[in-house]
PDB file of C-alpha atoms and ligand atoms in Angstrom:
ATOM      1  CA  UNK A   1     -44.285 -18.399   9.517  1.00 96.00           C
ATOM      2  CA  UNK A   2     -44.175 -15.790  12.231  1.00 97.00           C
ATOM      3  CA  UNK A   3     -47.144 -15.047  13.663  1.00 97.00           C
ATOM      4  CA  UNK A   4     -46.543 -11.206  16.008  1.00 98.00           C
ATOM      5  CA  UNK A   5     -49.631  -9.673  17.098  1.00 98.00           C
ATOM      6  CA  UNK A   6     -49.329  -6.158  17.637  1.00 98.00           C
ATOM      7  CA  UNK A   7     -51.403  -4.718  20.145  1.00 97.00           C
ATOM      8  CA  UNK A   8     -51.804  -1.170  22.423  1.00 96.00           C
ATOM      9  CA  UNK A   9     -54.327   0.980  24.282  1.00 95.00           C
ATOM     10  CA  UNK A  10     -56.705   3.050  22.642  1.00 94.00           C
ATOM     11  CA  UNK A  11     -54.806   5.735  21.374  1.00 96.00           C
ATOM     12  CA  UNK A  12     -50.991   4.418  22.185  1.00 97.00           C
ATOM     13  CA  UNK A  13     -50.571   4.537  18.883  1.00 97.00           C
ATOM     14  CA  UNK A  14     -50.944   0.724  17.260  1.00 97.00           C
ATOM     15  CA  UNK A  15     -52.054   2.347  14.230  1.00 96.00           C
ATOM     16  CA  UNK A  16     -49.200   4.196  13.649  1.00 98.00           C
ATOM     17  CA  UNK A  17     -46.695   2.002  14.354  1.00 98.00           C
ATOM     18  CA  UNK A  18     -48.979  -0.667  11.851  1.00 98.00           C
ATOM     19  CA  UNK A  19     -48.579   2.079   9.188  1.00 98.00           C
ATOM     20  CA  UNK A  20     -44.661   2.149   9.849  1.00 98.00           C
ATOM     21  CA  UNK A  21     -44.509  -2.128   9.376  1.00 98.00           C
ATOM     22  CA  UNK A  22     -46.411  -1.967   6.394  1.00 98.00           C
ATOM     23  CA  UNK A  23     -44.374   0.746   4.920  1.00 98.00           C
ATOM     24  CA  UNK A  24     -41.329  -1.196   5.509  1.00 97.00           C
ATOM     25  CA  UNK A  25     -43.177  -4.480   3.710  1.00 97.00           C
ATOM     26  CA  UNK A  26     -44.640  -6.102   6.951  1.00 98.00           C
ATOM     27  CA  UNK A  27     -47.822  -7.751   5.594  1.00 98.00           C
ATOM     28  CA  UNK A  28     -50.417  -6.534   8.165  1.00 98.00           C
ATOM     29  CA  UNK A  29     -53.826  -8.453   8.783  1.00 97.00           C
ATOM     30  CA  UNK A  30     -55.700  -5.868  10.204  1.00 96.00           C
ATOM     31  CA  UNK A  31     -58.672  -6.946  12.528  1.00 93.00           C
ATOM     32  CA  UNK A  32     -60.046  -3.502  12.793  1.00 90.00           C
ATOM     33  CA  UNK A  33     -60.941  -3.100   9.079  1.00 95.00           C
ATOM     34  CA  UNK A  34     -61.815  -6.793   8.813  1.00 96.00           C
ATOM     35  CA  UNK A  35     -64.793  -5.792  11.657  1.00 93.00           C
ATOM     36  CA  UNK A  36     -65.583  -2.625   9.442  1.00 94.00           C
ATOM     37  CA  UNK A  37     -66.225  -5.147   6.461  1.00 96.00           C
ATOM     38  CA  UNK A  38     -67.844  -8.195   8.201  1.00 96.00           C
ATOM     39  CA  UNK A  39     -70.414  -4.893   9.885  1.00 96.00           C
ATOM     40  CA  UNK A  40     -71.353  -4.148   6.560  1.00 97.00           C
ATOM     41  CA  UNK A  41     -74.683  -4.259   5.424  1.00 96.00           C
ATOM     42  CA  UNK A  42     -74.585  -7.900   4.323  1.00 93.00           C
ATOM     43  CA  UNK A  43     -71.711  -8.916   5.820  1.00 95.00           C
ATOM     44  CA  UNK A  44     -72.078 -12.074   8.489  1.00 96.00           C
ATOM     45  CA  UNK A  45     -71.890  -9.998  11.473  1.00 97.00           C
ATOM     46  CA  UNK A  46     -74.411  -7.330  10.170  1.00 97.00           C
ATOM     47  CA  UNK A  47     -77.524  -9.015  10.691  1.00 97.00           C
ATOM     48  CA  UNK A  48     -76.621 -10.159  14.413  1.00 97.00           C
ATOM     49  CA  UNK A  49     -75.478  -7.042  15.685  1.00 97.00           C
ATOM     50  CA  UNK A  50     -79.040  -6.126  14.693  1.00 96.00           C
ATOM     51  CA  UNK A  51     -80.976  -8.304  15.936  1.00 96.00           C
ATOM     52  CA  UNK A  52     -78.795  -8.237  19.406  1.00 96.00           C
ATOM     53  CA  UNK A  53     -78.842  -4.409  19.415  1.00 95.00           C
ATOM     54  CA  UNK A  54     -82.001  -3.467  17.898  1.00 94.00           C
ATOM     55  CA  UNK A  55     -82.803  -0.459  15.340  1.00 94.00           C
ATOM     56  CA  UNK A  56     -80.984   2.329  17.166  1.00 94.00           C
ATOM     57  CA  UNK A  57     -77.775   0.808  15.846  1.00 96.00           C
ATOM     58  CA  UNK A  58     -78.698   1.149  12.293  1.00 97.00           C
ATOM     59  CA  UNK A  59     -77.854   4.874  10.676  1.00 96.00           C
ATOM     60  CA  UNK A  60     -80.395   6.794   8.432  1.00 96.00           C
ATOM     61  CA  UNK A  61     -78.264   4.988   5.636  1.00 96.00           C
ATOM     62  CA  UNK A  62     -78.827   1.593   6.897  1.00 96.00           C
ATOM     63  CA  UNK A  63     -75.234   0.786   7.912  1.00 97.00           C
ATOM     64  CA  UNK A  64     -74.327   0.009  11.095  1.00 97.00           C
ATOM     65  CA  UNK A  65     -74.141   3.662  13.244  1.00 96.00           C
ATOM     66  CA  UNK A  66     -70.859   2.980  14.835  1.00 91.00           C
ATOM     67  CA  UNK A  67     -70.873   5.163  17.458  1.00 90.00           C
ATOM     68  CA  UNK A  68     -74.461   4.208  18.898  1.00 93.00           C
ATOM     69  CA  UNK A  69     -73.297   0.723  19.001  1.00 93.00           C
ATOM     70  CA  UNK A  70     -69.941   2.110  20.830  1.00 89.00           C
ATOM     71  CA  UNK A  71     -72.263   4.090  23.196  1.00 89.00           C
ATOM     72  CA  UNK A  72     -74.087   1.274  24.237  1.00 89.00           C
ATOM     73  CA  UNK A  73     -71.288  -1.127  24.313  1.00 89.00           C
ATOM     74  CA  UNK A  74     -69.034   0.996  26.506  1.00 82.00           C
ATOM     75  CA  UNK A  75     -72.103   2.144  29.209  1.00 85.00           C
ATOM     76  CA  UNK A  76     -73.016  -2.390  29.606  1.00 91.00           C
ATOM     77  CA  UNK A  77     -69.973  -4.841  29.871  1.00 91.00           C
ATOM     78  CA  UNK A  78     -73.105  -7.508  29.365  1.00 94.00           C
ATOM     79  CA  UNK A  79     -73.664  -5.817  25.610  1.00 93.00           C
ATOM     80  CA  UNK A  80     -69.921  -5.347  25.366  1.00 90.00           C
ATOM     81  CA  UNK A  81     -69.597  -9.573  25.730  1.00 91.00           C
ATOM     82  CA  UNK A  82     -72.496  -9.839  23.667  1.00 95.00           C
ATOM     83  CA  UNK A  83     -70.785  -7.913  20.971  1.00 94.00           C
ATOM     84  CA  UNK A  84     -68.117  -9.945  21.204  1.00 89.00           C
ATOM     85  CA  UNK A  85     -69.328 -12.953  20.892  1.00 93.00           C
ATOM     86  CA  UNK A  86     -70.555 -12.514  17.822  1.00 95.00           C
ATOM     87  CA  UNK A  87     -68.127 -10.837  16.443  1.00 91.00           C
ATOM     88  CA  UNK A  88     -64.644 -12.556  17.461  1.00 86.00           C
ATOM     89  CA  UNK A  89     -65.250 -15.893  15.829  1.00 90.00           C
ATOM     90  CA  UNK A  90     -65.915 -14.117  12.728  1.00 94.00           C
ATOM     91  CA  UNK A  91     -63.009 -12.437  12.876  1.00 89.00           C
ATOM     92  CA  UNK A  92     -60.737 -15.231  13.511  1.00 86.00           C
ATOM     93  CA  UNK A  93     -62.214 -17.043  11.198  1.00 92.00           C
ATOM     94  CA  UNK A  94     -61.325 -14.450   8.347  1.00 94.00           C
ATOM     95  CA  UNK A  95     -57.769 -13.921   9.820  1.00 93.00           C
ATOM     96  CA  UNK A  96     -56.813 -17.455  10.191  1.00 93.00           C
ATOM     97  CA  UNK A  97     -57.967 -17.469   6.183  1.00 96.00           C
ATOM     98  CA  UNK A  98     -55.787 -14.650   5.649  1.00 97.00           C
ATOM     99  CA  UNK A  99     -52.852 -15.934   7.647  1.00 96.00           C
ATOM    100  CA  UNK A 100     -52.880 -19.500   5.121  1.00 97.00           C
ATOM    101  CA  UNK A 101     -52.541 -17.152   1.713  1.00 97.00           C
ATOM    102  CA  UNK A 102     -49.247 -15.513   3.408  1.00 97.00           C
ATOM    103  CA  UNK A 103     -47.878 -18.364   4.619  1.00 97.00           C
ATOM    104  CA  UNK A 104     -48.633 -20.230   1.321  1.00 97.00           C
ATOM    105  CA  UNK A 105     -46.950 -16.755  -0.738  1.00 97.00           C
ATOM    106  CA  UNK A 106     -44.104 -18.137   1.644  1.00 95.00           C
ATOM    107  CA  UNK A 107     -43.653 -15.068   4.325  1.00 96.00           C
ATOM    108  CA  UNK A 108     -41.491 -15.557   6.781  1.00 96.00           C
ATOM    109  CA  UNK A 109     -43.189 -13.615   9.364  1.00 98.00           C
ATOM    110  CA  UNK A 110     -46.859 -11.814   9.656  1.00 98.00           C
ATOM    111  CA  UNK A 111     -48.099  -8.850  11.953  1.00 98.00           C
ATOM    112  CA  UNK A 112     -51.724  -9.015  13.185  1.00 97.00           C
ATOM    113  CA  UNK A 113     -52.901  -5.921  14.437  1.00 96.00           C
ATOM    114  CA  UNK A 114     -55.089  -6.340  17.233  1.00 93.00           C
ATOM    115  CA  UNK A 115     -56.632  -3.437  19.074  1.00 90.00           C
ATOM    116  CA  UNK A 116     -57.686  -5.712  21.824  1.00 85.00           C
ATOM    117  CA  UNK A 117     -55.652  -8.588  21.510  1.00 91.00           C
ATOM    118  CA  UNK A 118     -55.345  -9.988  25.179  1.00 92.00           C
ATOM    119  CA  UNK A 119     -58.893  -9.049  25.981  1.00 83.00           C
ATOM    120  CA  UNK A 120     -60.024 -11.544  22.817  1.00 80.00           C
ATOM    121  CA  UNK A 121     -57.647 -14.502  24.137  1.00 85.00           C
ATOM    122  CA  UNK A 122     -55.571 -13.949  20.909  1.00 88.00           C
ATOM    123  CA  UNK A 123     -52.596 -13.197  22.705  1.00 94.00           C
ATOM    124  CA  UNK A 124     -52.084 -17.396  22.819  1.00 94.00           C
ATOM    125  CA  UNK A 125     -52.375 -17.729  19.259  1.00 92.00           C
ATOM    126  CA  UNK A 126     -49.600 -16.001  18.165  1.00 96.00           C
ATOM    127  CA  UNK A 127     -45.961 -16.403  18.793  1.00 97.00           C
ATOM    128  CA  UNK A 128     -44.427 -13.108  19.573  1.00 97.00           C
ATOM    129  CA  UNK A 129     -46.252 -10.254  20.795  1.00 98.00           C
ATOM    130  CA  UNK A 130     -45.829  -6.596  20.343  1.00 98.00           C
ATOM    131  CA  UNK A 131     -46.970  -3.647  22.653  1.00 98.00           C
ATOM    132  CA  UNK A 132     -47.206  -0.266  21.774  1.00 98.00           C
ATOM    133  CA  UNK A 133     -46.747   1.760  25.231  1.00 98.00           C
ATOM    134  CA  UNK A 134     -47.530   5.372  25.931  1.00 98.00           C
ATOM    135  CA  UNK A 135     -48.247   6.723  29.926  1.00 97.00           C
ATOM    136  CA  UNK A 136     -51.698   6.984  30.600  1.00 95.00           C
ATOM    137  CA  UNK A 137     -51.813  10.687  30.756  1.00 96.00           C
ATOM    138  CA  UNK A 138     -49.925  10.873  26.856  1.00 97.00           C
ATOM    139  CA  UNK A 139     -52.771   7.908  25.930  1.00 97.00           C
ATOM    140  CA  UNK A 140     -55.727  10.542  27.741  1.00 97.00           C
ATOM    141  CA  UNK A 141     -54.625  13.353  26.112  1.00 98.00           C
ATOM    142  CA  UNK A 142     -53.572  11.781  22.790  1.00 98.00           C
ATOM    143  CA  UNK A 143     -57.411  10.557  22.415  1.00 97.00           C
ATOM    144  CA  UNK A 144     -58.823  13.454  23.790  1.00 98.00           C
ATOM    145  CA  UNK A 145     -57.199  15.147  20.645  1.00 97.00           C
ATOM    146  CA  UNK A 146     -57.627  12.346  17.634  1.00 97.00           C
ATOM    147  CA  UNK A 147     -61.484  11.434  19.320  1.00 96.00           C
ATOM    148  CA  UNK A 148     -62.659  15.206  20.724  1.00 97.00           C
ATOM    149  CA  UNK A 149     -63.497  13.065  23.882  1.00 96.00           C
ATOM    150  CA  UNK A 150     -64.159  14.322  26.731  1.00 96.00           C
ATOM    151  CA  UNK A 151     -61.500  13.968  30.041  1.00 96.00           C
ATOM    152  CA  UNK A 152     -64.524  11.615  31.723  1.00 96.00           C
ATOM    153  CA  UNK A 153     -65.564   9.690  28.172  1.00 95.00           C
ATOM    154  CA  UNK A 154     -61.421   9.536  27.814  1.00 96.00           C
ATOM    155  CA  UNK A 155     -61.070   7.861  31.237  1.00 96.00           C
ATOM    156  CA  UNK A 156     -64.147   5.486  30.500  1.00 92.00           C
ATOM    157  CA  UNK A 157     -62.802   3.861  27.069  1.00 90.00           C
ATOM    158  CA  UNK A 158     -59.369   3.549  28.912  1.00 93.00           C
ATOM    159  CA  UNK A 159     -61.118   1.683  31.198  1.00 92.00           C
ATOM    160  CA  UNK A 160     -62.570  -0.792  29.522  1.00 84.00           C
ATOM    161  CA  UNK A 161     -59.423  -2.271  28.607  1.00 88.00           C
ATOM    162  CA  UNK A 162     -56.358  -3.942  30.264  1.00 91.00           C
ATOM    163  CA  UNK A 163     -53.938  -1.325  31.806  1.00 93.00           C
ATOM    164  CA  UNK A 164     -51.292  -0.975  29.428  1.00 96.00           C
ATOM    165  CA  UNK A 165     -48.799  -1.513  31.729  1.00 95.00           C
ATOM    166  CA  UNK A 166     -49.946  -4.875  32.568  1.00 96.00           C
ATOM    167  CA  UNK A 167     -50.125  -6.271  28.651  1.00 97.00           C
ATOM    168  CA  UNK A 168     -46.278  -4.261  28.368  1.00 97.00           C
ATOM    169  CA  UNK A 169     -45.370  -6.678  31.170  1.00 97.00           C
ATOM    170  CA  UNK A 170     -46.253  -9.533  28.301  1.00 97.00           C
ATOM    171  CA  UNK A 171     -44.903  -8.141  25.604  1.00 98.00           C
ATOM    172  CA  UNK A 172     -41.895  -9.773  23.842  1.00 97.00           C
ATOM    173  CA  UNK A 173     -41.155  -6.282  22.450  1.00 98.00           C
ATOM    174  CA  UNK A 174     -42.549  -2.895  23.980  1.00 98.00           C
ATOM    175  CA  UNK A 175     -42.590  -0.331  21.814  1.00 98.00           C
ATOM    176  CA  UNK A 176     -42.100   2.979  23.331  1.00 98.00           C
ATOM    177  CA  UNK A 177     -44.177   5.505  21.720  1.00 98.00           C
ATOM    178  CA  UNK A 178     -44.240   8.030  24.149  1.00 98.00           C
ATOM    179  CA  UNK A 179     -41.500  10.293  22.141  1.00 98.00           C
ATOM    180  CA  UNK A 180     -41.694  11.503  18.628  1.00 98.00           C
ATOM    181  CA  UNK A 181     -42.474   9.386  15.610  1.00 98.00           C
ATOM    182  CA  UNK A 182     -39.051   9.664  14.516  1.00 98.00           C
ATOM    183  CA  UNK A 183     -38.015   7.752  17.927  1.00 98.00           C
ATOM    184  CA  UNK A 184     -40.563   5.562  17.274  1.00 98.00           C
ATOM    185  CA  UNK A 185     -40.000   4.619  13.772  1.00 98.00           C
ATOM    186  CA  UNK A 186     -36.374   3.857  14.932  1.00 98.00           C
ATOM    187  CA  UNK A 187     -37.546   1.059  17.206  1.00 98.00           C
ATOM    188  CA  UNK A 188     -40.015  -0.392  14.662  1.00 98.00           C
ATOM    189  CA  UNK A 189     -37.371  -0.625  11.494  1.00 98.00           C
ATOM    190  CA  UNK A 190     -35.124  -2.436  14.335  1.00 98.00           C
ATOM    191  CA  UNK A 191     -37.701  -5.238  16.214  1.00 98.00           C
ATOM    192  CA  UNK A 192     -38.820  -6.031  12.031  1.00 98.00           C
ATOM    193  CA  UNK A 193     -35.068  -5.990  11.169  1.00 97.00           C
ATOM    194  CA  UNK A 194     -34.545  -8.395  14.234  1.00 97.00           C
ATOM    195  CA  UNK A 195     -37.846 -10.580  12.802  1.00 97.00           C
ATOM    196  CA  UNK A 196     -36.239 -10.914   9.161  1.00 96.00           C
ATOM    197  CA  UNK A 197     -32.654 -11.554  10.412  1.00 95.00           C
ATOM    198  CA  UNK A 198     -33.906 -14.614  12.511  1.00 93.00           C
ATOM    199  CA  UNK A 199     -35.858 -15.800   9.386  1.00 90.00           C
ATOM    200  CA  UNK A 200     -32.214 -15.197   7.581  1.00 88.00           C
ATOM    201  CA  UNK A 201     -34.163 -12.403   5.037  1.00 82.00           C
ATOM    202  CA  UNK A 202     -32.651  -9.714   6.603  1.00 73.00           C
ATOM    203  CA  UNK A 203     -29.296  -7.695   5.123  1.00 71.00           C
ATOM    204  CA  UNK A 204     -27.014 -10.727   6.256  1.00 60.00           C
ATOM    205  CA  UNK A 205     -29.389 -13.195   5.018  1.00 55.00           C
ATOM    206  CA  UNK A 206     -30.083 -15.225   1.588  1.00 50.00           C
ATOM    207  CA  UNK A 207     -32.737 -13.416   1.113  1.00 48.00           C
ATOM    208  CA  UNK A 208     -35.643 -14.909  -0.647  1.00 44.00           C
ATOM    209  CA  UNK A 209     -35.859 -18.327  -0.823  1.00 42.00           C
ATOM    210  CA  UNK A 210     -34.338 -19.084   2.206  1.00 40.00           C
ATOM    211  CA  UNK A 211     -36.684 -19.870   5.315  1.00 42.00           C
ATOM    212  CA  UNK A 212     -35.290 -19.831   8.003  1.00 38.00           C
ATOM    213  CA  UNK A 213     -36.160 -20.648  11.050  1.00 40.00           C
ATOM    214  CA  UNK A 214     -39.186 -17.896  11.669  1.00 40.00           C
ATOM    215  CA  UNK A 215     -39.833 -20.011  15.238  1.00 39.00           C
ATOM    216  CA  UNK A 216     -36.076 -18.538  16.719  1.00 40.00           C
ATOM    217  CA  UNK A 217     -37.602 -15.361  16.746  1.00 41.00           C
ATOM    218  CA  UNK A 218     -40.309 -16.635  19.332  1.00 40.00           C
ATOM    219  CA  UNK A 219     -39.314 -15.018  22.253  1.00 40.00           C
ATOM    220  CA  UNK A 220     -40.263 -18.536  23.844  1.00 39.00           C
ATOM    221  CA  UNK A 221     -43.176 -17.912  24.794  1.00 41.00           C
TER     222      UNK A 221
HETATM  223  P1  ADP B   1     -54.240   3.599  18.263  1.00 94.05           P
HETATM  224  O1  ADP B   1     -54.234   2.973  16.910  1.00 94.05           O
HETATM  225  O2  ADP B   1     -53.404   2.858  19.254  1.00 94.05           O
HETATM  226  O3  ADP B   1     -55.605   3.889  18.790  1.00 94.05           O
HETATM  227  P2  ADP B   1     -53.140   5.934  16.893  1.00 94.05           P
HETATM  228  O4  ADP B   1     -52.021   5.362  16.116  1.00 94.05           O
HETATM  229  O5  ADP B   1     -54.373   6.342  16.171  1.00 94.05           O
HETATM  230  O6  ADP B   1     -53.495   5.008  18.153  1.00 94.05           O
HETATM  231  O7  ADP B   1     -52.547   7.194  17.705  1.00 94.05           O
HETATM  232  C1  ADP B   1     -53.409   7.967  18.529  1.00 94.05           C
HETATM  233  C2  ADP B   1     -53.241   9.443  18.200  1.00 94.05           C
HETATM  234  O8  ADP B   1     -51.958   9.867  18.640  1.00 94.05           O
HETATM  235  C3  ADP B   1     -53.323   9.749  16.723  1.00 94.05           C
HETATM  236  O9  ADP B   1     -53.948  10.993  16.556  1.00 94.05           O
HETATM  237  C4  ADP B   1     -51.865   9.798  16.303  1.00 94.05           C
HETATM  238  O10 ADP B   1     -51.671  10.646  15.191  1.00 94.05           O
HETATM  239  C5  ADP B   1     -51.194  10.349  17.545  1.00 94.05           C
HETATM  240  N1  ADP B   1     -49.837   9.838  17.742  1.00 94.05           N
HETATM  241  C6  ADP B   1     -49.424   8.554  17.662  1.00 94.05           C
HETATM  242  N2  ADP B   1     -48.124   8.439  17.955  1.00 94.05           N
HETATM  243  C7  ADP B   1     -47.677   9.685  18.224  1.00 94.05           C
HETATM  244  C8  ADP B   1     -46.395  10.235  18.599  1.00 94.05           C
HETATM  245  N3  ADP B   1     -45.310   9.464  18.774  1.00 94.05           N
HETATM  246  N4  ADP B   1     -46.335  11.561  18.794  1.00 94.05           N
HETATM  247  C9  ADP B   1     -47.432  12.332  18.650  1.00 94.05           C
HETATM  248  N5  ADP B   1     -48.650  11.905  18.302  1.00 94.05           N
HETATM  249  C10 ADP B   1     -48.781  10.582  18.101  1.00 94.05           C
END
């Protein structure tokens, strides 16, 4: 089974083009809402967080408060690696359990959405990677818009992470999404048609059933 992480910038637009796979039957693992759900009050990375963070993280409701934890995260790379170390083997943990029940439903290929993919090391575990790319100002302005950021709180989540241009340089497939979605779409439907035709499930192939050989879309890396 194909393992492509698919990974961006804040605000290049991963979650969109994550929408587009699984509307065309991609199965997604999606790391962002497995976080949301091991942050739960109860969940294995609730009660760590806490105690690393102390009370100001916790809302009047007694769930994590997302943002303070963001604040303080983004202001201290030492709390930012703190965060992360509790949080990353948890993570793997659930999508590695996630990644056996596809491969056992026999799917030829899986996306795992990654917001920060290279920054977490995953970028070795997988065997095609796929970057969404927009120009810095598009990604500025595009978060100013979805987040109501700031220009300066824009600037300071950007960042915080690897320029895009340097994980695009890694990518096996860019995808461009600094046109319209329509343009975009367009270059999704053909990289997953490319994925299924190299498993031999795509319209010349024996559909399912037949294997494949998932690896010959591997971009070699
Ligand atoms: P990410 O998941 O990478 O943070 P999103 O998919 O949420 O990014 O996209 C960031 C914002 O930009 C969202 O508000 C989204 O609706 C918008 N957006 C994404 N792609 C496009 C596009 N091609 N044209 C216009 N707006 C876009």
């Amino acid at each position: 089974m194909l393992r492509i992480g698919l990974t961006g910038g804040i605000a290049s637009g991963k979650s969109t083009v994550s929408r587009m796979l699984r509307e065309l039957g991609a199965p997604v693992i999606d790391a962002d809402a497995i976080v949301h759900a091991l942050q739960e009050p109860g969940g294995p990375a609730y009660g760590p967080i806490v105690a690393a963070f102390g009370p100001s993280v916790v809302g009047p409701d007694g769930r994590l408060d997302r943002r303070a934890l963001a604040r303080q995260v983004f202001a201290d790379p030492d709390c930012r690696r703190r965060l992360e170390a509790i949080v990353h083997p948890l993570v793997a943990a659930e999508m590695e359990r996630e990644l056996a029940a596809y491969a056992r439903a026999g799917r030829p290929a899986v996306v795992l959405d990654v917001p920060l993919l290279f920054e977490a090391g995953l970028d070795r575990q997988v065997d095609q990677i796929w970057v969404v790319y927009v120009d810095p100002e598009t990604q500025v302005r595009r978060l100013r818009e979805r987040d109501g950021l700031t220009e300066a709180e824009a600037r300071q989540r950007l960042a915080a992470q690897w320029p895009l241009n340097e994980k695009a340089a890694r990518a096996h497939v860019v995808i461009d999404n600094r046109g319209d979605l329509a343009a975009t779409r367009a270059q999704v439907e053909a990289a997953w048609a490319r994925v299924l035709e190299a498993a031999g499930r795509g319209p010349g192939g024996q559909g399912a059933g037949d294997q494949g050989d998932p690896a010959r879309g591997g971009g070699g890396r």
